[in-house]
């Protein structure tokens, strides 16, 4: 298309066709001899029919569209730039720049920091957090004290159990002796 776009994003030719007004024929551009030579060379080298793979065909179609547009305008300098671009070959897939890579790492670190903050909060609110508040300087010593208290309580309970078992054993012996004494009595 030629000319400027209007406020609706249409070229004057397209707007004229939609409003059924006469379409102004495009200005005829007479390309220079250099532009014609460059155009023919680029068409021979970059024509989509020369592609052997679909990806290459698509790249060539997009490129030849740009070549055709530059030729239609008679723009020899743009055709020279396109010739240089074609000679340089397809641009390799560009990986992330150093800045993009650093930014991605910063985002990753920020996510990990959030996760660690959440886990730390959960730990502080749980049983471990309570223990850490009781002995913030030496939580291992606190665990040792708790273990010692538990061992002492177990020892007390074992002693009580042994005493109770001893009483039961004594009562059993006394009851057995009482029955033996009664057997000898006349009935």
XYZ file of C-alpha atoms in Angstrom, residues 1 6 10-25:
18
model
C 0.000 0.000 0.000
C -5.744 7.322 8.579
C -6.378 2.222 6.948
C -4.380 3.324 3.943
C -6.245 5.763 1.667
C -6.649 3.060 -0.974
C -8.304 0.685 1.502
C -10.563 3.426 2.857
C -11.611 4.349 -0.701
C -12.500 0.726 -1.486
C -14.602 0.394 1.691
C -16.505 3.623 1.005
C -16.983 2.789 -2.671
C -14.991 5.814 -3.761
C -12.696 5.631 -6.756
C -9.316 4.178 -5.894
C -6.386 6.303 -6.869
C -3.868 4.195 -8.774
